[in-house]
Structure formats: structure tokens, C-alpha cells
Amino acid sequence: MTCLDYPDFLHIIVLEQCDSTNNYIKTNHENLRDRLPVLVTGSLQTAGRGREKRKWVSPRGKGLYTSFGINLGNSKNLNLLPLIAGISVIETLNRITGMQLTLKWPNDILYNNKKIAGILIENIIAASDIFCITGIGINLNHTAADFPGELQDKAISLKMITGLNSSAGQINPVLAAVLFQWLEKLKTGASEEIIQTANRYSGFLKDKIISFHHPPDNKITRGIFKGINHDGGLILENKEGSITIYYSGEIA
Ligand code: BTN
């Protein structure tokens, strides 16, 4: 098992409990601005949030609930951040356990097609910079019965795979180190490497028929997943062979 210290430039806040670690950063962003980057982790969340306004049920001792507050200045390729966050979770869990995980665009993390981690990114855009909140939830010690009924055949935890308990305290430093390595690549414009890596982790879906939900027009479209394009969009081919690139939405 790899053990790393937190990067020394990172400010760490450990909360006994909170409504949501993303909310904590949002509410305190004025105070946190001169202490960035910051990592906020909670032992439990009373109102954990997922994408598309879903709940992220967050009981004590079961999951990792961590958000990063990052000032991305005027970095280019901000739209690659969701991919970087997903890649970082995959590589962190691979370093710690050796397991091979996959990426379902934009940033669901899967093991054998079941979700083990999810990411919620929220931005506060000011005149001179972008304050970015990257919230990460990883299922650690759940049994199948710990997941809400509708998720029981769709979700999985590290413990269900390895049989071992793990803790956020053990995973957070590795996650932080890996994420900031990728953020450095984002800043230096290594977008090709980011896209190649995201395509490699989502290769299991390449050329497969998927159902794609695009909330802005509340439509589910079936098509063939052709991968991720140079600026992070999902490439979907319809049955007539024409291509649409999506920058929001999710694979159903
Ligand atoms: C999803 O897959 O729908 C995204 C889930 C994100 C959950 C994490 S847990 C830490 C952070 N705080 C939240 O309220 N949500 C994110």
C-alpha cells in the first residue's frame, strides 16, 4: 500500500460532520480565498449532493466525502477538469489497491459496471479568476444493504471488492497528490495526455450503443459512443452516422 503525505501547499480542513463538503467551501469561499488550495473532508454529510440534483447518502464510516477548493486562475482547458478529477480517483484507487477501474464520461468511476465513486464540480466565477469546487465521494465500507434500495444493483464499495475496510484518512493524501499532478498538466497545457488517458479509461464503452441523457432538452438519445474529443466532449454517433458532441449530460 502506497502512503504519501499531503502536498505541503494544501490547506486541510477536517470536519466531524457537515451538510456537504461542497457547501462548506461555497459558504466559506470568501474566507478560504487566501488559503487555497484547500481540501475539506467530512466524516459524514447530512445533505450530501450528487449530480443532476440527486442526493449522495453519506453515513459515518462508510464513505470518503472530500472537496477540493482550487483557484484555477485563467487556466485554459477548464472543461478538462471533470476528466482530470475522474482520472485522479481511478489512479488513486489503483495505487492503493491495484484494482482496475473505468471512467464513464464525464466522471463516474465504475468497477464491473457498478459505480464506486462520483464527482460533483461546481464553479464560482469571479471577474479575475475561477474558484472551483471539486467534490468527490468514494464508497469505502458499504455492504450492499447500506445503499438505498434503487442503487443496490448499481453501486459497489471498496470493501465489497477487497473485503477490507479503508478510511478517508488513508486515501485523501494520495488523492490530493495525484489530483495536483494532473492539475499541473492542465496548467501547462498537456491536454492531449489528459484526453488520451480519459479515452483509455473509458475504452470499455468505445463503439458500444449507449443511451445518453441531455438535461437541457430533457431527451434521451441512443447512439454509439465514439470516445472523448480534444476538448473533453462526448462524441455520439447516431444511426445515420452523423456525429454530435455533448459537453453536458450523462450516459444513462
Ligand atoms: C455524483 O456522482 O452524482 C456525484 C457525487 C459527489 C459526492 C461528493 S461527496 C463530497 C462532495 N460533497 C457533496 O455534497 N457531494 C460531493
PDB file of C-alpha atoms and ligand atoms in Angstrom:
ATOM      1  CA  MET A   1       0.000   0.000   0.000  1.00  0.00           C
ATOM      2  CA  THR A   2       1.392   3.371  -1.018  1.00  0.00           C
ATOM      3  CA  CYS A   3       1.416   6.025   1.674  1.00  0.00           C
ATOM      4  CA  LEU A   4       2.050   9.660   0.865  1.00  0.00           C
ATOM      5  CA  ASP A   5       1.933  12.876   2.865  1.00  0.00           C
ATOM      6  CA  TYR A   6      -0.365  15.673   1.824  1.00  0.00           C
ATOM      7  CA  PRO A   7       1.247  18.112  -0.614  1.00  0.00           C
ATOM      8  CA  ASP A   8       2.669  20.859   1.673  1.00  0.00           C
ATOM      9  CA  PHE A   9       0.931  23.711  -0.204  1.00  0.00           C
ATOM     10  CA  LEU A  10      -2.521  22.253   0.566  1.00  0.00           C
ATOM     11  CA  HIS A  11      -4.610  23.618   3.432  1.00  0.00           C
ATOM     12  CA  ILE A  12      -6.507  20.768   5.169  1.00  0.00           C
ATOM     13  CA  ILE A  13      -9.859  21.101   6.978  1.00  0.00           C
ATOM     14  CA  VAL A  14     -11.276  18.008   8.713  1.00  0.00           C
ATOM     15  CA  LEU A  15     -14.904  18.255   9.811  1.00  0.00           C
ATOM     16  CA  GLU A  16     -16.625  15.931  12.241  1.00  0.00           C
ATOM     17  CA  GLN A  17     -19.825  16.455  10.263  1.00  0.00           C
ATOM     18  CA  CYS A  18     -21.283  18.924   7.776  1.00  0.00           C
ATOM     19  CA  ASP A  19     -24.223  19.243   5.408  1.00  0.00           C
ATOM     20  CA  SER A  20     -21.961  18.830   2.386  1.00  0.00           C
ATOM     21  CA  THR A  21     -18.238  19.448   1.921  1.00  0.00           C
ATOM     22  CA  ASN A  22     -19.031  21.281  -1.348  1.00  0.00           C
ATOM     23  CA  ASN A  23     -21.470  23.525   0.560  1.00  0.00           C
ATOM     24  CA  TYR A  24     -18.847  24.178   3.241  1.00  0.00           C
ATOM     25  CA  ILE A  25     -16.419  25.542   0.654  1.00  0.00           C
ATOM     26  CA  LYS A  26     -19.181  27.507  -1.103  1.00  0.00           C
ATOM     27  CA  THR A  27     -20.378  29.114   2.129  1.00  0.00           C
ATOM     28  CA  ASN A  28     -16.857  29.968   3.272  1.00  0.00           C
ATOM     29  CA  HIS A  29     -15.300  30.818  -0.070  1.00  0.00           C
ATOM     30  CA  GLU A  30     -14.580  34.464   0.848  1.00  0.00           C
ATOM     31  CA  ASN A  31     -12.559  33.369   3.908  1.00  0.00           C
ATOM     32  CA  LEU A  32     -10.920  30.476   2.120  1.00  0.00           C
ATOM     33  CA  ARG A  33      -9.783  32.531  -0.885  1.00  0.00           C
ATOM     34  CA  ASP A  34      -6.378  33.358   0.589  1.00  0.00           C
ATOM     35  CA  ARG A  35      -5.824  29.807   1.873  1.00  0.00           C
ATOM     36  CA  LEU A  36      -6.209  27.997  -1.436  1.00  0.00           C
ATOM     37  CA  PRO A  37      -5.862  25.275  -2.451  1.00  0.00           C
ATOM     38  CA  VAL A  38      -7.900  23.671   0.291  1.00  0.00           C
ATOM     39  CA  LEU A  39      -9.096  20.133   0.985  1.00  0.00           C
ATOM     40  CA  VAL A  40     -12.238  19.763   3.119  1.00  0.00           C
ATOM     41  CA  THR A  41     -13.179  16.298   4.291  1.00  0.00           C
ATOM     42  CA  GLY A  42     -16.106  15.246   6.474  1.00  0.00           C
ATOM     43  CA  SER A  43     -16.749  12.070   8.456  1.00  0.00           C
ATOM     44  CA  LEU A  44     -20.401  12.319   7.491  1.00  0.00           C
ATOM     45  CA  GLN A  45     -22.608  14.592   5.406  1.00  0.00           C
ATOM     46  CA  THR A  46     -26.212  15.300   6.401  1.00  0.00           C
ATOM     47  CA  ALA A  47     -27.141  16.651   2.945  1.00  0.00           C
ATOM     48  CA  GLY A  48     -24.581  15.205   0.532  1.00  0.00           C
ATOM     49  CA  ARG A  49     -25.338  16.142  -3.066  1.00  0.00           C
ATOM     50  CA  GLY A  50     -24.796  14.320  -6.344  1.00  0.00           C
ATOM     51  CA  ARG A  51     -25.065  15.401  -9.972  1.00  0.00           C
ATOM     52  CA  GLU A  52     -28.446  16.293 -11.506  1.00  0.00           C
ATOM     53  CA  LYS A  53     -29.775  17.340  -8.071  1.00  0.00           C
ATOM     54  CA  ARG A  54     -29.570  13.792  -6.718  1.00  0.00           C
ATOM     55  CA  LYS A  55     -28.771  13.015  -3.071  1.00  0.00           C
ATOM     56  CA  TRP A  56     -25.459  11.466  -2.095  1.00  0.00           C
ATOM     57  CA  VAL A  57     -26.273   9.468   1.023  1.00  0.00           C
ATOM     58  CA  SER A  58     -23.233   9.907   3.275  1.00  0.00           C
ATOM     59  CA  PRO A  59     -23.282   7.934   6.546  1.00  0.00           C
ATOM     60  CA  ARG A  60     -20.395   7.948   9.006  1.00  0.00           C
ATOM     61  CA  GLY A  61     -17.725   5.314   8.477  1.00  0.00           C
ATOM     62  CA  LYS A  62     -18.964   4.218   5.055  1.00  0.00           C
ATOM     63  CA  GLY A  63     -17.562   6.642   2.513  1.00  0.00           C
ATOM     64  CA  LEU A  64     -14.981   9.255   1.660  1.00  0.00           C
ATOM     65  CA  TYR A  65     -16.559  12.714   1.371  1.00  0.00           C
ATOM     66  CA  THR A  66     -13.973  15.250   0.245  1.00  0.00           C
ATOM     67  CA  SER A  67     -13.996  18.523  -1.679  1.00  0.00           C
ATOM     68  CA  PHE A  68     -11.098  20.484  -3.094  1.00  0.00           C
ATOM     69  CA  GLY A  69     -11.255  24.278  -3.421  1.00  0.00           C
ATOM     70  CA  ILE A  70      -8.901  25.315  -6.190  1.00  0.00           C
ATOM     71  CA  ASN A  71      -8.218  28.637  -7.853  1.00  0.00           C
ATOM     72  CA  LEU A  72      -7.649  27.861 -11.494  1.00  0.00           C
ATOM     73  CA  GLY A  73      -6.829  31.463 -12.400  1.00  0.00           C
ATOM     74  CA  ASN A  74      -7.291  31.808 -16.099  1.00  0.00           C
ATOM     75  CA  SER A  75      -6.107  28.271 -16.939  1.00  0.00           C
ATOM     76  CA  LYS A  76      -7.027  27.126 -20.382  1.00  0.00           C
ATOM     77  CA  ASN A  77      -8.988  23.925 -20.918  1.00  0.00           C
ATOM     78  CA  LEU A  78     -11.087  24.227 -17.774  1.00  0.00           C
ATOM     79  CA  ASN A  79     -13.547  21.871 -19.395  1.00  0.00           C
ATOM     80  CA  LEU A  80     -10.994  19.087 -18.865  1.00  0.00           C
ATOM     81  CA  LEU A  81     -11.250  19.398 -15.068  1.00  0.00           C
ATOM     82  CA  PRO A  82     -14.092  16.848 -14.741  1.00  0.00           C
ATOM     83  CA  LEU A  83     -11.974  14.316 -16.631  1.00  0.00           C
ATOM     84  CA  ILE A  84      -8.903  15.048 -14.510  1.00  0.00           C
ATOM     85  CA  ALA A  85     -10.908  14.516 -11.330  1.00  0.00           C
ATOM     86  CA  GLY A  86     -12.186  11.158 -12.618  1.00  0.00           C
ATOM     87  CA  ILE A  87      -8.724  10.067 -13.765  1.00  0.00           C
ATOM     88  CA  SER A  88      -7.295  11.023 -10.352  1.00  0.00           C
ATOM     89  CA  VAL A  89      -9.804   8.859  -8.465  1.00  0.00           C
ATOM     90  CA  ILE A  90      -9.091   5.900 -10.766  1.00  0.00           C
ATOM     91  CA  GLU A  91      -5.320   6.269 -10.355  1.00  0.00           C
ATOM     92  CA  THR A  92      -5.551   6.799  -6.586  1.00  0.00           C
ATOM     93  CA  LEU A  93      -7.562   3.624  -6.037  1.00  0.00           C
ATOM     94  CA  ASN A  94      -5.273   1.769  -8.424  1.00  0.00           C
ATOM     95  CA  ARG A  95      -2.182   2.864  -6.435  1.00  0.00           C
ATOM     96  CA  ILE A  96      -3.763   1.839  -3.139  1.00  0.00           C
ATOM     97  CA  THR A  97      -5.424  -1.454  -4.103  1.00  0.00           C
ATOM     98  CA  GLY A  98      -4.139  -2.364  -7.580  1.00  0.00           C
ATOM     99  CA  MET A  99      -7.718  -2.513  -8.886  1.00  0.00           C
ATOM    100  CA  GLN A 100      -8.586  -1.539 -12.451  1.00  0.00           C
ATOM    101  CA  LEU A 101     -11.477   0.906 -12.641  1.00  0.00           C
ATOM    102  CA  THR A 102     -13.177   2.539 -15.595  1.00  0.00           C
ATOM    103  CA  LEU A 103     -14.440   6.020 -16.389  1.00  0.00           C
ATOM    104  CA  LYS A 104     -17.980   6.663 -17.559  1.00  0.00           C
ATOM    105  CA  TRP A 105     -17.985  10.149 -19.107  1.00  0.00           C
ATOM    106  CA  PRO A 106     -17.732  12.663 -17.662  1.00  0.00           C
ATOM    107  CA  ASN A 107     -16.629  11.329 -14.280  1.00  0.00           C
ATOM    108  CA  ASP A 108     -18.430   8.331 -12.841  1.00  0.00           C
ATOM    109  CA  ILE A 109     -15.982   5.730 -11.623  1.00  0.00           C
ATOM    110  CA  LEU A 110     -17.017   2.122 -12.174  1.00  0.00           C
ATOM    111  CA  TYR A 111     -15.920  -1.359 -11.178  1.00  0.00           C
ATOM    112  CA  ASN A 112     -17.524  -4.100 -13.301  1.00  0.00           C
ATOM    113  CA  ASN A 113     -20.110  -1.553 -14.469  1.00  0.00           C
ATOM    114  CA  LYS A 114     -21.097  -0.638 -10.902  1.00  0.00           C
ATOM    115  CA  LYS A 115     -20.470   2.829  -9.516  1.00  0.00           C
ATOM    116  CA  ILE A 116     -17.818   3.114  -6.822  1.00  0.00           C
ATOM    117  CA  ALA A 117     -17.240   6.878  -6.883  1.00  0.00           C
ATOM    118  CA  GLY A 118     -18.833  10.074  -8.163  1.00  0.00           C
ATOM    119  CA  ILE A 119     -17.744  13.667  -8.640  1.00  0.00           C
ATOM    120  CA  LEU A 120     -19.631  16.945  -8.366  1.00  0.00           C
ATOM    121  CA  ILE A 121     -17.858  20.019  -9.742  1.00  0.00           C
ATOM    122  CA  GLU A 122     -19.198  23.495  -9.027  1.00  0.00           C
ATOM    123  CA  ASN A 123     -17.566  26.755 -10.077  1.00  0.00           C
ATOM    124  CA  ILE A 124     -17.777  30.235  -8.604  1.00  0.00           C
ATOM    125  CA  ILE A 125     -16.793  32.561 -11.434  1.00  0.00           C
ATOM    126  CA  ALA A 126     -15.401  35.980 -10.403  1.00  0.00           C
ATOM    127  CA  ALA A 127     -14.007  38.781 -12.551  1.00  0.00           C
ATOM    128  CA  SER A 128     -10.374  37.686 -12.336  1.00  0.00           C
ATOM    129  CA  ASP A 129     -10.483  34.022 -11.532  1.00  0.00           C
ATOM    130  CA  ILE A 130     -12.456  30.837 -11.271  1.00  0.00           C
ATOM    131  CA  PHE A 131     -12.908  29.306  -7.840  1.00  0.00           C
ATOM    132  CA  CYS A 132     -13.537  25.687  -8.490  1.00  0.00           C
ATOM    133  CA  ILE A 133     -15.051  23.184  -6.049  1.00  0.00           C
ATOM    134  CA  THR A 134     -14.368  19.553  -6.884  1.00  0.00           C
ATOM    135  CA  GLY A 135     -16.385  17.240  -4.618  1.00  0.00           C
ATOM    136  CA  ILE A 136     -15.503  13.559  -4.558  1.00  0.00           C
ATOM    137  CA  GLY A 137     -17.462  10.729  -2.971  1.00  0.00           C
ATOM    138  CA  ILE A 138     -15.979   7.218  -2.809  1.00  0.00           C
ATOM    139  CA  ASN A 139     -17.855   4.183  -1.498  1.00  0.00           C
ATOM    140  CA  LEU A 140     -15.492   2.597   1.006  1.00  0.00           C
ATOM    141  CA  ASN A 141     -17.036   0.282   3.576  1.00  0.00           C
ATOM    142  CA  HIS A 142     -20.622  -0.206   2.392  1.00  0.00           C
ATOM    143  CA  THR A 143     -22.273  -3.594   2.225  1.00  0.00           C
ATOM    144  CA  ALA A 144     -24.930  -3.922  -0.500  1.00  0.00           C
ATOM    145  CA  ALA A 145     -27.611  -3.315   2.166  1.00  0.00           C
ATOM    146  CA  ASP A 146     -26.068   0.059   3.078  1.00  0.00           C
ATOM    147  CA  PHE A 147     -27.009   1.535  -0.312  1.00  0.00           C
ATOM    148  CA  PRO A 148     -30.501   2.949  -0.885  1.00  0.00           C
ATOM    149  CA  GLY A 149     -32.761   0.284  -2.494  1.00  0.00           C
ATOM    150  CA  GLU A 150     -32.703   1.709  -6.020  1.00  0.00           C
ATOM    151  CA  LEU A 151     -28.883   1.706  -6.021  1.00  0.00           C
ATOM    152  CA  GLN A 152     -28.311  -1.772  -4.641  1.00  0.00           C
ATOM    153  CA  ASP A 153     -27.620  -3.387  -8.013  1.00  0.00           C
ATOM    154  CA  LYS A 154     -25.823  -0.322  -9.414  1.00  0.00           C
ATOM    155  CA  ALA A 155     -23.371   0.626  -6.667  1.00  0.00           C
ATOM    156  CA  ILE A 156     -20.351  -1.084  -5.141  1.00  0.00           C
ATOM    157  CA  SER A 157     -17.799  -0.264  -2.443  1.00  0.00           C
ATOM    158  CA  LEU A 158     -14.088  -0.946  -1.993  1.00  0.00           C
ATOM    159  CA  LYS A 159     -14.933  -3.352   0.823  1.00  0.00           C
ATOM    160  CA  MET A 160     -17.326  -5.336  -1.391  1.00  0.00           C
ATOM    161  CA  ILE A 161     -14.404  -5.835  -3.797  1.00  0.00           C
ATOM    162  CA  THR A 162     -11.422  -6.322  -1.483  1.00  0.00           C
ATOM    163  CA  GLY A 163     -13.101  -7.485   1.738  1.00  0.00           C
ATOM    164  CA  LEU A 164     -11.092  -4.823   3.596  1.00  0.00           C
ATOM    165  CA  ASN A 165     -12.108  -1.682   5.453  1.00  0.00           C
ATOM    166  CA  SER A 166     -10.475   1.555   4.419  1.00  0.00           C
ATOM    167  CA  SER A 167     -10.618   5.142   5.582  1.00  0.00           C
ATOM    168  CA  ALA A 168     -10.706   8.596   4.052  1.00  0.00           C
ATOM    169  CA  GLY A 169      -7.626   9.460   6.138  1.00  0.00           C
ATOM    170  CA  GLN A 170      -5.664   6.822   4.250  1.00  0.00           C
ATOM    171  CA  ILE A 171      -6.926   7.767   0.778  1.00  0.00           C
ATOM    172  CA  ASN A 172      -7.105  11.598   0.899  1.00  0.00           C
ATOM    173  CA  PRO A 173      -3.320  12.275   0.809  1.00  0.00           C
ATOM    174  CA  VAL A 174      -2.843  10.005  -2.216  1.00  0.00           C
ATOM    175  CA  LEU A 175      -5.874  11.539  -3.933  1.00  0.00           C
ATOM    176  CA  ALA A 176      -4.527  15.048  -3.311  1.00  0.00           C
ATOM    177  CA  ALA A 177      -1.066  14.188  -4.653  1.00  0.00           C
ATOM    178  CA  VAL A 178      -2.456  12.571  -7.806  1.00  0.00           C
ATOM    179  CA  LEU A 179      -5.012  15.338  -8.449  1.00  0.00           C
ATOM    180  CA  PHE A 180      -2.424  18.108  -8.158  1.00  0.00           C
ATOM    181  CA  GLN A 181      -0.061  16.274 -10.525  1.00  0.00           C
ATOM    182  CA  TRP A 182      -2.846  16.273 -13.128  1.00  0.00           C
ATOM    183  CA  LEU A 183      -3.769  19.902 -12.398  1.00  0.00           C
ATOM    184  CA  GLU A 184      -0.158  20.837 -13.115  1.00  0.00           C
ATOM    185  CA  LYS A 185      -0.525  19.154 -16.500  1.00  0.00           C
ATOM    186  CA  LEU A 186      -3.733  21.102 -17.096  1.00  0.00           C
ATOM    187  CA  LYS A 187      -1.908  24.360 -16.310  1.00  0.00           C
ATOM    188  CA  THR A 188       0.989  23.528 -18.608  1.00  0.00           C
ATOM    189  CA  GLY A 189      -1.391  22.698 -21.449  1.00  0.00           C
ATOM    190  CA  ALA A 190      -0.824  18.907 -21.622  1.00  0.00           C
ATOM    191  CA  SER A 191      -4.396  18.435 -22.806  1.00  0.00           C
ATOM    192  CA  GLU A 192      -3.526  15.679 -25.264  1.00  0.00           C
ATOM    193  CA  GLU A 193      -2.230  13.445 -22.456  1.00  0.00           C
ATOM    194  CA  ILE A 194      -5.384  14.144 -20.422  1.00  0.00           C
ATOM    195  CA  ILE A 195      -7.696  13.242 -23.304  1.00  0.00           C
ATOM    196  CA  GLN A 196      -5.704  10.124 -24.206  1.00  0.00           C
ATOM    197  CA  THR A 197      -5.835   8.935 -20.589  1.00  0.00           C
ATOM    198  CA  ALA A 198      -9.586   9.621 -20.284  1.00  0.00           C
ATOM    199  CA  ASN A 199     -10.178   7.736 -23.544  1.00  0.00           C
ATOM    200  CA  ARG A 200      -8.105   4.809 -22.276  1.00  0.00           C
ATOM    201  CA  TYR A 201     -10.143   4.556 -19.041  1.00  0.00           C
ATOM    202  CA  SER A 202     -13.426   4.851 -20.955  1.00  0.00           C
ATOM    203  CA  GLY A 203     -12.349   2.425 -23.699  1.00  0.00           C
ATOM    204  CA  PHE A 204     -14.772  -0.241 -22.398  1.00  0.00           C
ATOM    205  CA  LEU A 205     -17.641   1.797 -23.911  1.00  0.00           C
ATOM    206  CA  LYS A 206     -15.969   2.581 -27.254  1.00  0.00           C
ATOM    207  CA  ASP A 207     -18.210   1.673 -30.216  1.00  0.00           C
ATOM    208  CA  LYS A 208     -20.949   0.463 -27.844  1.00  0.00           C
ATOM    209  CA  ILE A 209     -24.555   1.621 -28.093  1.00  0.00           C
ATOM    210  CA  ILE A 210     -25.402   3.930 -25.198  1.00  0.00           C
ATOM    211  CA  SER A 211     -28.418   5.916 -24.022  1.00  0.00           C
ATOM    212  CA  PHE A 212     -27.422   9.491 -23.425  1.00  0.00           C
ATOM    213  CA  HIS A 213     -29.414  11.879 -21.223  1.00  0.00           C
ATOM    214  CA  HIS A 214     -29.065  15.550 -22.093  1.00  0.00           C
ATOM    215  CA  PRO A 215     -30.940  17.582 -19.419  1.00  0.00           C
ATOM    216  CA  PRO A 216     -31.080  20.924 -21.342  1.00  0.00           C
ATOM    217  CA  ASP A 217     -33.510  19.370 -23.829  1.00  0.00           C
ATOM    218  CA  ASN A 218     -34.658  16.626 -21.445  1.00  0.00           C
ATOM    219  CA  LYS A 219     -34.032  13.991 -24.072  1.00  0.00           C
ATOM    220  CA  ILE A 220     -32.583  10.502 -24.043  1.00  0.00           C
ATOM    221  CA  THR A 221     -30.734   9.771 -27.268  1.00  0.00           C
ATOM    222  CA  ARG A 222     -29.430   6.364 -28.323  1.00  0.00           C
ATOM    223  CA  GLY A 223     -26.216   6.280 -30.269  1.00  0.00           C
ATOM    224  CA  ILE A 224     -22.725   4.842 -30.487  1.00  0.00           C
ATOM    225  CA  PHE A 225     -20.099   6.149 -28.049  1.00  0.00           C
ATOM    226  CA  LYS A 226     -17.086   7.136 -30.153  1.00  0.00           C
ATOM    227  CA  GLY A 227     -14.942   8.476 -27.305  1.00  0.00           C
ATOM    228  CA  ILE A 228     -13.971  11.875 -25.903  1.00  0.00           C
ATOM    229  CA  ASN A 229     -12.900  14.694 -28.229  1.00  0.00           C
ATOM    230  CA  HIS A 230      -9.939  17.088 -27.912  1.00  0.00           C
ATOM    231  CA  ASP A 231     -11.793  19.475 -25.593  1.00  0.00           C
ATOM    232  CA  GLY A 232     -13.437  16.912 -23.333  1.00  0.00           C
ATOM    233  CA  GLY A 233     -16.796  16.499 -25.111  1.00  0.00           C
ATOM    234  CA  LEU A 234     -18.566  13.174 -25.579  1.00  0.00           C
ATOM    235  CA  ILE A 235     -18.714  12.024 -29.210  1.00  0.00           C
ATOM    236  CA  LEU A 236     -22.023  10.335 -30.078  1.00  0.00           C
ATOM    237  CA  GLU A 237     -22.788   8.855 -33.496  1.00  0.00           C
ATOM    238  CA  ASN A 238     -26.429   8.387 -34.461  1.00  0.00           C
ATOM    239  CA  LYS A 239     -27.783   5.570 -36.615  1.00  0.00           C
ATOM    240  CA  GLU A 240     -27.435   7.664 -39.771  1.00  0.00           C
ATOM    241  CA  GLY A 241     -23.732   8.070 -38.971  1.00  0.00           C
ATOM    242  CA  SER A 242     -23.777  11.749 -38.063  1.00  0.00           C
ATOM    243  CA  ILE A 243     -21.832  12.959 -35.049  1.00  0.00           C
ATOM    244  CA  THR A 244     -22.934  15.176 -32.123  1.00  0.00           C
ATOM    245  CA  ILE A 245     -20.544  16.427 -29.433  1.00  0.00           C
ATOM    246  CA  TYR A 246     -22.026  16.889 -25.952  1.00  0.00           C
ATOM    247  CA  TYR A 247     -20.472  18.967 -23.168  1.00  0.00           C
ATOM    248  CA  SER A 248     -23.115  18.257 -20.535  1.00  0.00           C
ATOM    249  CA  GLY A 249     -25.368  15.354 -19.691  1.00  0.00           C
ATOM    250  CA  GLU A 250     -24.647  11.779 -18.746  1.00  0.00           C
ATOM    251  CA  ILE A 251     -24.651   8.243 -20.042  1.00  0.00           C
ATOM    252  CA  ALA A 252     -27.823   6.609 -18.713  1.00  0.00           C
TER     253      ALA A 252
HETATM  254  C1  BTN B   1     -22.441  12.018  -8.407  1.00  0.00           C
HETATM  255  O1  BTN B   1     -21.939  11.018  -8.891  1.00  0.00           O
HETATM  256  O2  BTN B   1     -23.655  12.261  -8.539  1.00  0.00           O
HETATM  257  C2  BTN B   1     -21.556  12.988  -7.660  1.00  0.00           C
HETATM  258  C3  BTN B   1     -21.411  12.640  -6.205  1.00  0.00           C
HETATM  259  C4  BTN B   1     -20.498  13.590  -5.451  1.00  0.00           C
HETATM  260  C5  BTN B   1     -20.492  13.333  -3.971  1.00  0.00           C
HETATM  261  C6  BTN B   1     -19.459  14.148  -3.265  1.00  0.00           C
HETATM  262  S1  BTN B   1     -19.227  13.684  -1.577  1.00  0.00           S
HETATM  263  C7  BTN B   1     -18.252  15.095  -1.314  1.00  0.00           C
HETATM  264  C8  BTN B   1     -18.916  16.230  -2.045  1.00  0.00           C
HETATM  265  N1  BTN B   1     -19.966  16.827  -1.222  1.00  0.00           N
HETATM  266  C9  BTN B   1     -21.165  16.657  -1.758  1.00  0.00           C
HETATM  267  O3  BTN B   1     -22.239  17.068  -1.266  1.00  0.00           O
HETATM  268  N2  BTN B   1     -21.078  15.992  -2.909  1.00  0.00           N
HETATM  269  C10 BTN B   1     -19.709  15.660  -3.222  1.00  0.00           C
END
